[in-house]
Amino acid sequence: MSNTVVMGAQWGDEGKGKIVDLLTERADAIVRFQGGNNAGHTLVVGGKKLILHLIPSGILHPGKVCMIGNGVVLDPEVFLREVDALSEKNVDAAPERLKIACRAHIIMPYHRSLDMAREAAKEAGKIGTTGRGIGPCYEDKMSRIGIRASDLLDLSLVREKTAAALVEKNALFRLYGQPEMSVEAVMAWIEPLAARIAPYIQDVPAIIEQCTKADKPVLFEGAQGTHLDIDHGTYPFVTSSNTVSGNAAAGSGCAPDKLHGVVAVVKAYTTRVGAGPFPTELSDATGDYLVEKGAEFGATTGRRRRCGWLDIVILRESARLNGPTGIALTKLDVLTSLPELKICTAYVFEGRTIQYPPQGQGALGRVTPVYETLPGWSEDISGAVRFEELPANCQTYVRRIEELLGTPASIVSVGPGREQTIIR
Ligand code: GDP
Ligand code: IMO
Ligand code: MG
């Protein structure tokens, strides 16, 4: 297998974790390249469920190297909690196989507090962030005042940067009526964490280079989804990083020619957590059915996910932005028993029929979806292992998606389990 990027094509929670876990079998190393513990990637192996927020979804495969790239924002407390939870399950999460890039930025307690204070203060226009401090940490990175993983090896530097950051942050806490933070309190928090994290901090770009030189396949694990991308998503209702496939290179520290293929993970319908436009959203019994049958509750915050029909228009834009060589179509089993299925193939916007989302802020909230209707199926498909075993109407649904997007569904997922997958 060549080096492959796995990324979400919609608004997150497409099933990236399952697909990365599956493809890890054919890779030697796995790298997360953006986002932080706003992600919740669920793996179901041998009937047991594990949710990872920060550590790459390849960790359950012994011997594979898992890396957290420079493009990630890392909360050290969450990282160590995840390491401990894995160790309790006898999963090896030692620094010999789990690495944090020196240049990854660190989420500090004042980032979390600021994220929550800002959201709480908004009367209208709440984004519905995960409250994990993601936005404020990326802000500090861009403002060139962030604390990076390698800084944790020199606590005097962390103290100096924290003191400087808190001058501004405390002014904001006063503005929002929140308690101020002291340098001492932050240092008391970080010191024990830094000591434990130190051995994990390594030269990730050098390890990726060693892999590529030795023809050892690397898997790049995306978080969130294309329409949560800071540039290309439904701004301002987005996350604070570039989620598109191109960022796999910059966010992990390799050249773009090392990315050989892109697997776009596409849920067979659409979901979204948090605020923002969602043209095919269903606020009716079918929407409730998808929530229930698809267990559509957030893996990070437990929030109910908004559900709707498959939207080819946003997927068309995803294809344009990510260049998928294949699609992993997930949660097809959730659609079983619906008498008919709708696919949105275009929008009507300001009297015109359009094939791509309009580009202006908020314009996506003013489109009307154009649907085509396909017949459903009632047979249980959760045990299917070959495409030909799927009911005819189910095959037609998959083929129609392939046709509309011009990309093969090389992986079709029919249940949460690792084995509930059709590889074509
Ligand atoms: P991610 O953030 O993209 O990794 O996705 P999440 O883990 O947040 O959400 C996907 C959910 O769907 C998880 O609970 C998975 O276990 C589950 N899942 C993944 N693939 C399938 C599938 O084909 N069928 C069903 N029924 N569930 C699936
Ligand atoms: P995975 O990797 C779904 C959403 C939040 C909110 C917006 C901004 O599991 O697919 P943030 O905390 O990032 O500043 O919140 O982005 N969001 C996600 N939605 N899946 C995710 O990750 C998400 N990560 C962030 O709900 O609307
Ligand atoms: Mg998720």
PDB file of N, CA and C in Angstrom, residues 110-129 131 133-140 143 145 168-169 171-173 175-178 240:
ATOM      1  N   TYR A 110      -5.721  27.922  30.177  1.00  0.00           N
ATOM      2  CA  TYR A 110      -6.358  29.197  29.809  1.00  0.00           C
ATOM      3  C   TYR A 110      -6.999  29.126  28.423  1.00  0.00           C
ATOM      4  N   HIS A 111      -6.552  28.202  27.564  1.00  0.00           N
ATOM      5  CA  HIS A 111      -7.223  28.023  26.266  1.00  0.00           C
ATOM      6  C   HIS A 111      -8.614  27.423  26.464  1.00  0.00           C
ATOM      7  N   ARG A 112      -8.675  26.419  27.315  1.00  0.00           N
ATOM      8  CA  ARG A 112      -9.976  25.779  27.579  1.00  0.00           C
ATOM      9  C   ARG A 112     -10.951  26.789  28.169  1.00  0.00           C
ATOM     10  N   SER A 113     -10.470  27.530  29.189  1.00  0.00           N
ATOM     11  CA  SER A 113     -11.371  28.484  29.868  1.00  0.00           C
ATOM     12  C   SER A 113     -11.857  29.559  28.911  1.00  0.00           C
ATOM     13  N   LEU A 114     -10.953  30.019  28.052  1.00  0.00           N
ATOM     14  CA  LEU A 114     -11.316  31.082  27.120  1.00  0.00           C
ATOM     15  C   LEU A 114     -12.339  30.578  26.099  1.00  0.00           C
ATOM     16  N   ASP A 115     -12.144  29.352  25.621  1.00  0.00           N
ATOM     17  CA  ASP A 115     -13.090  28.732  24.678  1.00  0.00           C
ATOM     18  C   ASP A 115     -14.485  28.736  25.298  1.00  0.00           C
ATOM     19  N   MET A 116     -14.573  28.276  26.535  1.00  0.00           N
ATOM     20  CA  MET A 116     -15.892  28.183  27.180  1.00  0.00           C
ATOM     21  C   MET A 116     -16.459  29.562  27.519  1.00  0.00           C
ATOM     22  N   ALA A 117     -15.591  30.476  27.964  1.00  0.00           N
ATOM     23  CA  ALA A 117     -16.067  31.815  28.335  1.00  0.00           C
ATOM     24  C   ALA A 117     -16.624  32.544  27.115  1.00  0.00           C
ATOM     25  N   ARG A 118     -15.924  32.413  25.988  1.00  0.00           N
ATOM     26  CA  ARG A 118     -16.387  33.096  24.768  1.00  0.00           C
ATOM     27  C   ARG A 118     -17.726  32.556  24.308  1.00  0.00           C
ATOM     28  N   GLU A 119     -17.863  31.225  24.321  1.00  0.00           N
ATOM     29  CA  GLU A 119     -19.122  30.618  23.881  1.00  0.00           C
ATOM     30  C   GLU A 119     -20.263  31.036  24.797  1.00  0.00           C
ATOM     31  N   ALA A 120     -19.979  31.033  26.119  1.00  0.00           N
ATOM     32  CA  ALA A 120     -21.019  31.376  27.092  1.00  0.00           C
ATOM     33  C   ALA A 120     -21.448  32.832  26.921  1.00  0.00           C
ATOM     34  N   ALA A 121     -20.494  33.700  26.543  1.00  0.00           N
ATOM     35  CA  ALA A 121     -20.801  35.129  26.447  1.00  0.00           C
ATOM     36  C   ALA A 121     -21.608  35.475  25.201  1.00  0.00           C
ATOM     37  N   LYS A 122     -21.556  34.602  24.192  1.00  0.00           N
ATOM     38  CA  LYS A 122     -22.282  34.906  22.945  1.00  0.00           C
ATOM     39  C   LYS A 122     -23.768  34.727  23.164  1.00  0.00           C
ATOM     40  N   GLU A 123     -24.533  35.723  22.788  1.00  0.00           N
ATOM     41  CA  GLU A 123     -25.984  35.566  22.919  1.00  0.00           C
ATOM     42  C   GLU A 123     -26.526  34.883  21.682  1.00  0.00           C
ATOM     43  N   ALA A 124     -26.131  35.399  20.519  1.00  0.00           N
ATOM     44  CA  ALA A 124     -26.492  34.733  19.267  1.00  0.00           C
ATOM     45  C   ALA A 124     -25.189  34.307  18.604  1.00  0.00           C
ATOM     46  N   GLY A 125     -25.302  33.420  17.645  1.00  0.00           N
ATOM     47  CA  GLY A 125     -24.121  33.038  16.866  1.00  0.00           C
ATOM     48  C   GLY A 125     -23.157  32.130  17.590  1.00  0.00           C
ATOM     49  N   LYS A 126     -23.637  31.403  18.630  1.00  0.00           N
ATOM     50  CA  LYS A 126     -22.766  30.410  19.272  1.00  0.00           C
ATOM     51  C   LYS A 126     -22.354  29.375  18.233  1.00  0.00           C
ATOM     52  N   ILE A 127     -21.079  29.000  18.253  1.00  0.00           N
ATOM     53  CA  ILE A 127     -20.603  28.009  17.291  1.00  0.00           C
ATOM     54  C   ILE A 127     -20.944  26.603  17.768  1.00  0.00           C
ATOM     55  N   GLY A 128     -21.035  26.450  19.095  1.00  0.00           N
ATOM     56  CA  GLY A 128     -21.235  25.112  19.647  1.00  0.00           C
ATOM     57  C   GLY A 128     -19.934  24.347  19.625  1.00  0.00           C
ATOM     58  N   THR A 129     -18.847  25.006  20.054  1.00  0.00           N
ATOM     59  CA  THR A 129     -17.541  24.312  20.060  1.00  0.00           C
ATOM     60  C   THR A 129     -17.575  23.175  21.075  1.00  0.00           C
ATOM     61  N   GLY A 131     -15.530  22.987  23.418  1.00  0.00           N
ATOM     62  CA  GLY A 131     -15.064  23.533  24.697  1.00  0.00           C
ATOM     63  C   GLY A 131     -13.712  22.984  25.130  1.00  0.00           C
ATOM     64  N   GLY A 133     -10.745  24.031  24.024  1.00  0.00           N
ATOM     65  CA  GLY A 133      -9.642  25.006  23.923  1.00  0.00           C
ATOM     66  C   GLY A 133      -8.956  25.006  22.571  1.00  0.00           C
ATOM     67  N   ILE A 134      -9.590  24.382  21.581  1.00  0.00           N
ATOM     68  CA  ILE A 134      -8.966  24.215  20.265  1.00  0.00           C
ATOM     69  C   ILE A 134      -8.719  25.570  19.590  1.00  0.00           C
ATOM     70  N   GLY A 135      -9.780  26.371  19.477  1.00  0.00           N
ATOM     71  CA  GLY A 135      -9.651  27.670  18.791  1.00  0.00           C
ATOM     72  C   GLY A 135      -8.603  28.559  19.455  1.00  0.00           C
ATOM     73  N   PRO A 136      -8.710  28.803  20.767  1.00  0.00           N
ATOM     74  CA  PRO A 136      -7.720  29.672  21.421  1.00  0.00           C
ATOM     75  C   PRO A 136      -6.283  29.160  21.304  1.00  0.00           C
ATOM     76  N   CYS A 137      -6.080  27.864  21.275  1.00  0.00           N
ATOM     77  CA  CYS A 137      -4.712  27.340  21.130  1.00  0.00           C
ATOM     78  C   CYS A 137      -4.174  27.637  19.724  1.00  0.00           C
ATOM     79  N   TYR A 138      -5.006  27.401  18.700  1.00  0.00           N
ATOM     80  CA  TYR A 138      -4.569  27.741  17.335  1.00  0.00           C
ATOM     81  C   TYR A 138      -4.364  29.246  17.183  1.00  0.00           C
ATOM     82  N   GLU A 139      -5.174  30.046  17.898  1.00  0.00           N
ATOM     83  CA  GLU A 139      -4.983  31.510  17.838  1.00  0.00           C
ATOM     84  C   GLU A 139      -3.591  31.873  18.324  1.00  0.00           C
ATOM     85  N   ASP A 140      -3.185  31.278  19.445  1.00  0.00           N
ATOM     86  CA  ASP A 140      -1.856  31.590  20.001  1.00  0.00           C
ATOM     87  C   ASP A 140      -0.743  31.111  19.068  1.00  0.00           C
ATOM     88  N   SER A 143      -0.582  33.684  16.454  1.00  0.00           N
ATOM     89  CA  SER A 143      -0.080  34.951  17.016  1.00  0.00           C
ATOM     90  C   SER A 143       1.384  34.827  17.443  1.00  0.00           C
ATOM     91  N   ILE A 145       2.670  33.150  19.904  1.00  0.00           N
ATOM     92  CA  ILE A 145       2.930  33.168  21.347  1.00  0.00           C
ATOM     93  C   ILE A 145       2.613  31.799  21.968  1.00  0.00           C
ATOM     94  N   GLU A 168      -2.441  38.972  28.620  1.00  0.00           N
ATOM     95  CA  GLU A 168      -3.599  39.169  27.730  1.00  0.00           C
ATOM     96  C   GLU A 168      -4.811  38.361  28.174  1.00  0.00           C
ATOM     97  N   LYS A 169      -4.551  37.094  28.509  1.00  0.00           N
ATOM     98  CA  LYS A 169      -5.684  36.197  28.831  1.00  0.00           C
ATOM     99  C   LYS A 169      -6.444  36.698  30.053  1.00  0.00           C
ATOM    100  N   ALA A 171      -6.784  39.691  31.052  1.00  0.00           N
ATOM    101  CA  ALA A 171      -7.604  40.859  30.664  1.00  0.00           C
ATOM    102  C   ALA A 171      -8.915  40.360  30.054  1.00  0.00           C
ATOM    103  N   LEU A 172      -8.822  39.304  29.263  1.00  0.00           N
ATOM    104  CA  LEU A 172     -10.038  38.737  28.655  1.00  0.00           C
ATOM    105  C   LEU A 172     -10.926  38.086  29.714  1.00  0.00           C
ATOM    106  N   PHE A 173     -10.303  37.389  30.672  1.00  0.00           N
ATOM    107  CA  PHE A 173     -11.127  36.770  31.731  1.00  0.00           C
ATOM    108  C   PHE A 173     -11.878  37.837  32.523  1.00  0.00           C
ATOM    109  N   LEU A 175     -12.860  40.682  31.314  1.00  0.00           N
ATOM    110  CA  LEU A 175     -13.927  41.112  30.404  1.00  0.00           C
ATOM    111  C   LEU A 175     -15.134  40.169  30.474  1.00  0.00           C
ATOM    112  N   TYR A 176     -14.844  38.867  30.536  1.00  0.00           N
ATOM    113  CA  TYR A 176     -15.922  37.866  30.526  1.00  0.00           C
ATOM    114  C   TYR A 176     -16.428  37.533  31.933  1.00  0.00           C
ATOM    115  N   GLY A 177     -15.885  38.222  32.953  1.00  0.00           N
ATOM    116  CA  GLY A 177     -16.324  37.964  34.331  1.00  0.00           C
ATOM    117  C   GLY A 177     -15.901  36.593  34.832  1.00  0.00           C
ATOM    118  N   GLN A 178     -14.772  36.105  34.345  1.00  0.00           N
ATOM    119  CA  GLN A 178     -14.269  34.786  34.754  1.00  0.00           C
ATOM    120  C   GLN A 178     -13.074  34.963  35.691  1.00  0.00           C
ATOM    121  N   SER A 240     -10.850  25.169  13.918  1.00  0.00           N
ATOM    122  CA  SER A 240      -9.801  26.168  13.702  1.00  0.00           C
ATOM    123  C   SER A 240      -8.584  25.630  12.951  1.00  0.00           C
TER     124      SER A 240
END
